XYZ file of C-alpha atoms in Angstrom:
483
model
C 8.303 -45.453 29.405
C 7.099 -48.209 26.316
C 6.208 -46.177 23.203
C 2.813 -47.552 21.622
C 3.939 -46.325 18.161
C 7.322 -46.887 16.259
C 6.404 -43.554 13.793
C 4.094 -40.929 14.059
C 3.118 -37.932 11.872
C 2.824 -34.480 13.277
C 0.741 -32.337 10.872
C 2.062 -28.844 11.246
C -0.745 -26.293 9.977
C -1.372 -23.359 12.241
C 1.096 -24.227 15.181
C 4.320 -23.428 13.031
C 6.512 -23.641 16.382
C 8.028 -25.797 18.287
C 8.029 -23.989 21.794
C 4.557 -24.649 23.702
C 3.555 -26.871 20.653
C 1.402 -29.808 22.935
C 0.272 -31.932 19.546
C 3.981 -32.189 18.825
C 5.042 -33.227 22.385
C 2.296 -35.521 22.303
C 3.534 -37.178 19.349
C 7.045 -37.298 20.699
C 5.518 -39.248 23.853
C 3.634 -41.819 21.926
C 6.122 -42.572 19.243
C 9.827 -43.451 19.070
C 10.361 -41.356 15.903
C 8.363 -38.573 14.496
C 8.141 -37.065 11.229
C 7.015 -33.154 10.884
C 4.926 -32.635 8.150
C 3.592 -29.853 6.182
C 1.436 -30.149 3.198
C 1.231 -27.458 0.477
C -2.399 -27.558 -0.460
C -3.284 -25.798 -3.778
C -6.954 -25.410 -3.068
C -5.872 -23.088 -0.365
C -2.683 -21.581 -2.224
C -5.094 -20.305 -4.961
C -8.122 -19.156 -2.948
C -9.630 -15.787 -3.713
C -8.500 -14.438 -0.177
C -4.914 -16.186 -0.251
C -2.848 -12.911 -0.196
C 0.963 -12.702 -1.169
C 1.980 -11.056 2.220
C 0.374 -13.813 4.437
C 1.878 -16.482 2.291
C 5.246 -14.838 2.250
C 4.751 -14.931 6.315
C 4.025 -18.150 5.971
C 6.778 -19.387 3.820
C 9.701 -17.329 6.108
C 7.495 -19.232 9.109
C 8.257 -22.593 7.506
C 11.687 -22.054 6.444
C 12.463 -20.938 10.041
C 10.733 -24.050 11.320
C 12.740 -26.621 9.110
C 15.736 -24.646 10.306
C 15.099 -25.402 14.162
C 13.913 -28.863 13.425
C 17.134 -29.512 11.958
C 18.874 -28.118 15.232
C 17.249 -30.949 16.714
C 17.920 -33.913 14.474
C 15.237 -33.333 12.379
C 13.722 -31.465 9.432
C 10.424 -30.590 7.765
C 8.831 -32.964 4.955
C 6.773 -30.563 2.651
C 4.297 -32.293 0.063
C 2.200 -30.721 -2.191
C -1.580 -32.053 -3.006
C -4.587 -32.851 -1.108
C -3.774 -33.697 2.384
C -5.770 -36.807 2.688
C -3.744 -38.422 -0.268
C -0.321 -37.095 0.508
C -1.026 -38.305 4.306
C -1.838 -41.835 2.994
C 1.120 -41.844 1.039
C 3.350 -40.794 3.833
C 1.758 -43.547 5.947
C 2.805 -45.946 3.191
C 6.193 -44.813 3.383
C 6.856 -44.131 7.056
C 4.684 -47.147 8.321
C 3.317 -44.157 10.604
C 0.661 -45.765 12.830
C -0.020 -42.329 14.644
C -0.866 -38.932 13.254
C -1.181 -35.782 15.584
C -2.582 -32.512 14.411
C -3.751 -29.152 16.015
C -8.029 -28.714 15.948
C -8.785 -26.605 13.304
C -12.009 -24.367 13.927
C -13.248 -23.075 10.339
C -15.461 -24.717 8.069
C -13.543 -25.682 5.920
C -10.444 -26.942 7.675
C -13.128 -29.216 10.071
C -14.832 -30.815 7.045
C -10.960 -31.515 5.810
C -10.038 -32.876 9.240
C -12.731 -35.460 9.107
C -11.938 -36.920 6.128
C -8.258 -37.272 7.054
C -9.682 -38.845 10.294
C -11.928 -41.013 8.482
C -9.196 -41.968 5.940
C -6.450 -42.626 8.485
C -9.000 -44.604 10.761
C -9.472 -47.032 7.734
C -5.731 -47.667 7.785
C -5.440 -48.320 11.331
C -3.739 -44.856 12.166
C -4.552 -43.694 15.533
C -5.388 -39.788 15.398
C -5.319 -37.069 17.923
C -6.014 -33.532 18.013
C -4.235 -31.145 20.068
C -5.799 -27.939 21.496
C -2.976 -25.303 20.260
C -4.443 -22.299 19.302
C -6.658 -20.633 21.302
C -7.019 -20.122 25.125
C -10.386 -21.470 25.709
C -11.923 -23.938 23.570
C -15.432 -23.483 21.969
C -17.940 -25.165 23.962
C -15.354 -24.543 27.188
C -17.132 -21.406 28.035
C -21.322 -21.634 28.116
C -24.425 -20.260 29.550
C -25.967 -22.104 32.708
C -28.130 -23.400 29.787
C -25.192 -25.139 28.259
C -25.739 -22.493 25.331
C -22.885 -20.385 23.916
C -22.649 -16.980 24.836
C -23.154 -15.112 21.587
C -22.540 -11.495 23.701
C -19.069 -10.834 24.820
C -18.748 -9.185 28.079
C -21.006 -11.930 29.965
C -18.390 -14.484 27.732
C -15.449 -12.702 28.878
C -16.624 -13.057 32.899
C -16.770 -16.647 32.512
C -13.732 -16.653 30.020
C -11.505 -15.209 33.133
C -12.774 -18.175 35.165
C -11.186 -20.620 33.099
C -7.516 -22.111 34.064
C -4.732 -22.049 31.529
C -2.165 -24.341 31.222
C 1.381 -23.399 31.781
C 3.204 -23.466 28.433
C 5.939 -26.171 27.381
C 9.297 -25.615 26.436
C 10.457 -26.862 22.859
C 11.651 -30.258 22.895
C 15.780 -30.495 22.515
C 15.920 -33.619 20.220
C 13.380 -34.797 17.769
C 14.030 -38.423 16.556
C 13.187 -38.731 12.512
C 13.498 -41.537 10.522
C 15.776 -40.719 7.376
C 15.427 -40.776 3.824
C 11.976 -39.422 3.514
C 11.724 -37.117 0.396
C 10.440 -33.734 0.718
C 9.464 -30.975 -1.826
C 11.707 -27.629 -1.622
C 9.732 -24.850 -0.247
C 8.540 -22.316 -3.079
C 10.628 -19.399 -3.326
C 7.927 -17.004 -3.476
C 4.109 -17.034 -3.534
C 4.282 -16.859 -7.356
C 5.995 -20.106 -7.382
C 3.491 -21.278 -5.046
C 0.908 -20.826 -7.211
C -0.783 -17.477 -5.491
C -2.228 -15.025 -8.136
C -2.289 -11.643 -6.214
C -2.986 -8.393 -7.777
C -2.720 -6.854 -4.758
C -0.149 -3.826 -4.400
C 3.450 -4.648 -3.509
C 3.600 -4.944 0.271
C 5.992 -4.464 2.779
C 5.056 -6.241 6.056
C 6.833 -5.085 9.353
C 6.703 -8.257 10.511
C 8.425 -11.477 9.285
C 7.770 -15.079 9.801
C 9.691 -17.294 12.252
C 9.441 -17.955 16.013
C 12.490 -15.944 16.985
C 10.779 -12.655 15.271
C 7.725 -13.619 17.411
C 9.761 -13.777 20.396
C 11.247 -10.307 19.340
C 7.865 -8.715 19.081
C 6.454 -9.954 22.349
C 9.428 -9.060 24.299
C 9.530 -5.240 22.743
C 5.859 -5.472 23.485
C 5.877 -6.669 26.989
C 9.046 -4.304 27.772
C 7.861 -1.235 26.212
C 4.320 -1.295 25.469
C 2.453 -3.244 27.813
C 2.221 -0.896 31.018
C 0.102 2.066 28.491
C -1.464 -0.495 26.175
C -5.030 0.642 27.775
C -4.286 4.200 26.810
C -2.077 3.943 23.541
C -3.670 1.309 21.555
C -6.613 3.546 20.192
C -3.816 5.925 18.877
C -2.772 4.893 15.193
C 0.060 7.297 15.120
C 1.901 5.758 18.361
C 3.346 2.178 18.409
C 1.073 1.128 21.213
C 0.015 -2.301 20.179
C 1.585 -5.840 20.142
C 2.056 -6.746 16.489
C 1.461 -10.311 17.532
C -1.390 -10.618 15.044
C 0.444 -12.395 12.393
C 2.138 -14.814 15.001
C -1.071 -15.549 16.699
C -2.813 -16.362 13.592
C -0.208 -18.529 12.189
C 0.562 -20.244 15.337
C 3.964 -19.136 15.174
C 3.925 -18.076 18.800
C 1.183 -19.547 21.098
C -1.396 -18.056 23.047
C -0.628 -19.551 25.983
C 3.006 -18.090 26.092
C 1.479 -14.305 25.253
C -0.807 -15.137 27.983
C 1.879 -16.494 30.451
C 4.331 -13.314 29.421
C 1.659 -10.494 30.003
C 0.495 -12.120 32.988
C 3.984 -12.368 34.517
C 4.171 -8.742 34.051
C 0.985 -7.421 35.405
C 1.663 -9.790 38.678
C 5.111 -7.627 38.620
C 3.589 -4.288 38.303
C 1.845 -1.908 40.718
C -1.750 -1.346 40.523
C -1.611 1.342 38.585
C 0.338 -0.715 35.956
C -2.272 -3.453 35.505
C -4.491 -1.714 33.365
C -2.745 -1.973 30.476
C -2.510 -5.605 31.261
C -6.118 -6.479 31.676
C -6.927 -4.417 28.594
C -4.884 -6.507 26.369
C -5.930 -9.970 28.073
C -9.679 -8.835 26.762
C -8.339 -8.508 23.134
C -7.253 -12.387 23.832
C -10.821 -12.957 24.719
C -12.226 -11.381 21.893
C -10.032 -13.558 19.854
C -11.516 -16.736 21.569
C -15.008 -15.269 21.188
C -14.853 -14.780 17.639
C -13.709 -18.523 17.286
C -16.390 -19.777 19.548
C -19.055 -18.247 17.399
C -17.350 -19.441 14.236
C -17.377 -22.736 15.675
C -20.840 -22.982 16.849
C -22.402 -20.777 13.949
C -20.396 -21.273 10.958
C -22.958 -19.947 8.858
C -21.163 -16.597 9.928
C -18.280 -17.644 6.776
C -20.610 -16.384 4.298
C -23.741 -14.299 5.712
C -24.703 -12.585 9.020
C -24.828 -13.680 11.994
C -28.162 -12.179 12.310
C -29.800 -13.733 9.480
C -32.561 -11.414 8.891
C -29.829 -8.632 8.064
C -28.598 -11.060 4.958
C -30.323 -9.144 2.489
C -30.114 -5.456 3.290
C -30.645 -3.219 0.317
C -26.747 -1.983 -0.047
C -25.991 0.292 -2.826
C -22.623 -1.349 -3.546
C -21.311 1.187 -5.806
C -18.409 -0.049 -7.522
C -16.616 3.522 -7.861
C -16.880 4.327 -4.290
C -15.501 0.889 -3.438
C -12.545 1.342 -5.874
C -12.019 4.752 -3.784
C -12.140 3.506 -0.223
C -9.833 0.671 -1.508
C -7.776 3.123 -2.643
C -7.713 5.504 -0.114
C -8.931 8.171 -2.022
C -12.201 8.979 -0.189
C -11.549 12.951 0.620
C -11.689 11.232 4.123
C -8.226 11.686 5.810
C -8.416 9.079 8.100
C -10.088 6.859 5.929
C -7.635 6.994 3.422
C -4.573 6.749 5.878
C -6.058 3.457 7.066
C -6.456 1.792 3.620
C -3.095 3.192 2.578
C -1.422 1.498 5.283
C -3.080 -1.566 4.421
C -1.538 -1.398 0.871
C 1.699 -0.886 1.704
C 2.400 -2.622 5.181
C 0.032 -5.671 4.719
C -1.772 -4.056 8.263
C -3.638 -1.874 9.381
C -4.120 -0.335 13.381
C -7.000 -1.749 15.014
C -9.034 1.734 15.753
C -8.281 2.472 11.911
C -9.671 -1.101 11.264
C -13.028 0.383 12.865
C -13.256 3.428 11.364
C -12.640 2.450 7.625
C -15.298 -0.852 8.369
C -17.721 1.857 9.310
C -16.884 4.103 6.721
C -17.582 1.559 4.169
C -20.731 -0.117 5.807
C -22.554 2.917 7.057
C -21.290 5.950 4.811
C -20.909 4.110 1.362
C -23.682 1.544 2.267
C -21.477 -1.206 0.867
C -22.045 -4.936 1.926
C -19.570 -5.475 4.625
C -18.425 -8.918 2.776
C -16.694 -6.747 0.303
C -14.767 -4.798 2.854
C -13.994 -8.597 4.866
C -12.755 -10.228 1.218
C -10.347 -7.051 0.596
C -9.035 -7.402 4.208
C -8.270 -11.195 3.725
C -6.545 -10.836 0.787
C -4.373 -8.117 1.803
C -3.551 -8.562 5.656
C -0.316 -10.365 6.651
C -2.627 -11.540 10.006
C -5.987 -11.780 7.677
C -8.119 -14.468 10.230
C -11.473 -15.772 9.264
C -12.874 -15.802 12.675
C -11.440 -12.442 13.752
C -11.789 -10.599 10.497
C -15.239 -11.662 10.071
C -16.507 -10.836 13.665
C -14.769 -7.113 13.538
C -16.926 -6.617 10.048
C -19.845 -7.926 11.278
C -19.652 -5.680 14.388
C -19.038 -2.574 12.065
C -21.936 -3.436 9.743
C -24.255 -4.057 12.944
C -24.792 -7.342 11.747
C -22.945 -9.638 13.966
C -23.033 -10.419 17.942
C -22.393 -6.978 19.028
C -25.150 -5.917 21.621
C -24.983 -2.154 20.190
C -27.879 -1.029 17.873
C -27.353 -0.351 14.183
C -27.188 3.657 14.844
C -23.944 3.336 16.073
C -22.191 4.926 13.055
C -18.651 6.365 13.304
C -18.042 9.923 12.310
C -15.036 9.714 10.354
C -14.038 13.505 11.146
C -14.580 13.365 15.063
C -12.949 10.007 15.128
C -9.852 11.084 13.520
C -9.729 14.460 15.632
C -10.083 11.969 18.787
C -7.504 9.470 18.398
C -4.983 11.267 15.829
C -5.575 14.934 17.066
C -1.875 16.423 15.469
C -2.452 14.409 12.137
C 0.546 12.324 12.576
C -1.150 9.217 11.201
C -2.533 11.148 8.308
C 0.318 12.914 7.584
C 2.541 9.877 7.526
C 0.349 8.048 5.043
C -1.399 11.047 3.344
C 1.606 13.026 2.741
C -0.698 15.488 0.415
C -1.949 17.007 3.812
C 1.440 17.123 5.350
C 0.973 21.104 5.454
C -2.087 21.213 6.644
C -2.520 22.861 9.837
C -3.734 20.022 12.632
C -6.849 22.061 13.020
C -8.091 21.352 9.681
C -6.158 17.878 8.819
C -9.326 15.948 9.366
C -11.284 18.034 7.781
C -9.252 20.099 4.676
C -12.661 21.105 2.914
C -13.146 23.669 5.441
C -9.918 25.295 4.118
C -10.445 28.387 1.627
C -9.421 28.154 -1.623
C -6.307 30.468 -1.094
C -5.521 28.404 2.540
C -5.778 25.307 0.448
C -3.321 27.050 -2.326
C -1.112 28.246 0.761
C -0.374 24.825 2.239
C -0.184 22.878 -1.105
C -3.072 20.763 -1.182
C -5.556 22.303 -3.523
C -8.951 19.718 -3.066
C -9.580 17.867 -6.629
C -6.124 18.477 -7.656
C -3.831 17.538 -4.828
C -6.217 15.670 -2.692
C -9.700 14.209 -3.871
C -13.041 16.033 -2.564
C -15.179 14.044 -0.460
C -16.815 11.224 -2.122
C -20.113 11.244 -0.074
C -21.635 13.507 3.018
C -21.417 11.770 6.094
C -24.276 13.570 7.724
C -26.494 12.568 4.535
C -25.170 9.109 4.209
C -25.636 8.574 8.353
C -29.430 9.274 7.730
C -29.531 7.088 4.517
C -27.903 4.538 6.848
C -30.620 4.570 9.707
C -33.419 4.464 6.927
C -31.773 1.212 5.458
C -31.438 -0.532 8.892
C -34.862 0.823 10.028
C -36.598 -0.289 7.041
C -35.193 -4.236 7.333
C -36.299 -3.813 10.982
C -39.832 -2.974 10.487
C -39.814 -5.559 7.544
C -39.305 -8.102 10.156
């Protein structure tokens, strides 16, 4: 078949993979040669929410991508600068008459892509966007009135009915022109201009398609069958660890969906609950993306805009204690210390610590949202924002504001033996399970006996949960009455 373009640019952004990359496949279908491009955008690298762990993951993924491209007769062309200007230069250098890239959903990316598309069309360059990041695109799941869903449960019912494309294999060969200049990938986030005052983090996940495939295999083979029960237990390795790979598109959501559905079909009725629960998590991911797409104001403010100006206390000392894992509430401190070390936090722990910040410390959810984006290797605006607004009762969740997690009962329910707490808060290692989530109930002599004297070895509680719960209820009720 005759191809309409001699040369096309394929602009890698989130879809940092060759497997199931429909945008790259489209470029190969329409052009005789394809130039794979990645642009180091200084405005993103130096953004306040760009963390070192996520940047290292990005560079690992790009290095692996370049190696895979070279195995297929191509290579990754890296440029640094403003995307519009760098793409215009590449069009001049290569004579490309087509540009393909994956669709973006965040306000910044949508504005950037609109500017790129306008500039390219002025030069006579055809532009095509591929749907490569989600299972269901915004606008594909709507109410009968044609409006977006703002509550998850009805969204999921319709989401389940949508067809999902079968993943496509990676191309065997990628013909590319020679002699195109490329910058080397930076050796470290610091070399790329990422300024981070964050602690040294050691994520368990590393970038690259091979690593993504390994984690996917491990999850499907070892964890999927019990995912519905184990996913809420932070002391058990019961989650997929795929969030960073999905966030950067190192693995496609379609590939993950297909593997889970395949295993579900091969399981008996008793083994399907885990798969169904995990698929619901993929629906949550699509849900928060479509919320961000249709309601971009959530990036900077409450989905429920009447809750934008809650009378938060915003105590700096309390925020520092929460950030550093020294609140005196063991499950909260364990969660924050895991984040500081691994650049990741168990999902149940994320809910507990977010509720504690907003409902116990009465600190603006945006403070926590920003810290998570700085520290998480899987930091993703749509999901992170949605989760924080869920915790703060400012978002789409149908549950009322008086859902306030008790950090003690949450710890006792989901970490009953204290395995998670004792791993990340070793000061409590010898505390009996009965008291590990409430060490203040130990007598002074008992504290001394287990080597955990409050105020010396482990901090006293910075607030009283019961008292703070009542203050939170009054804060939200007051706002509700004012409106």
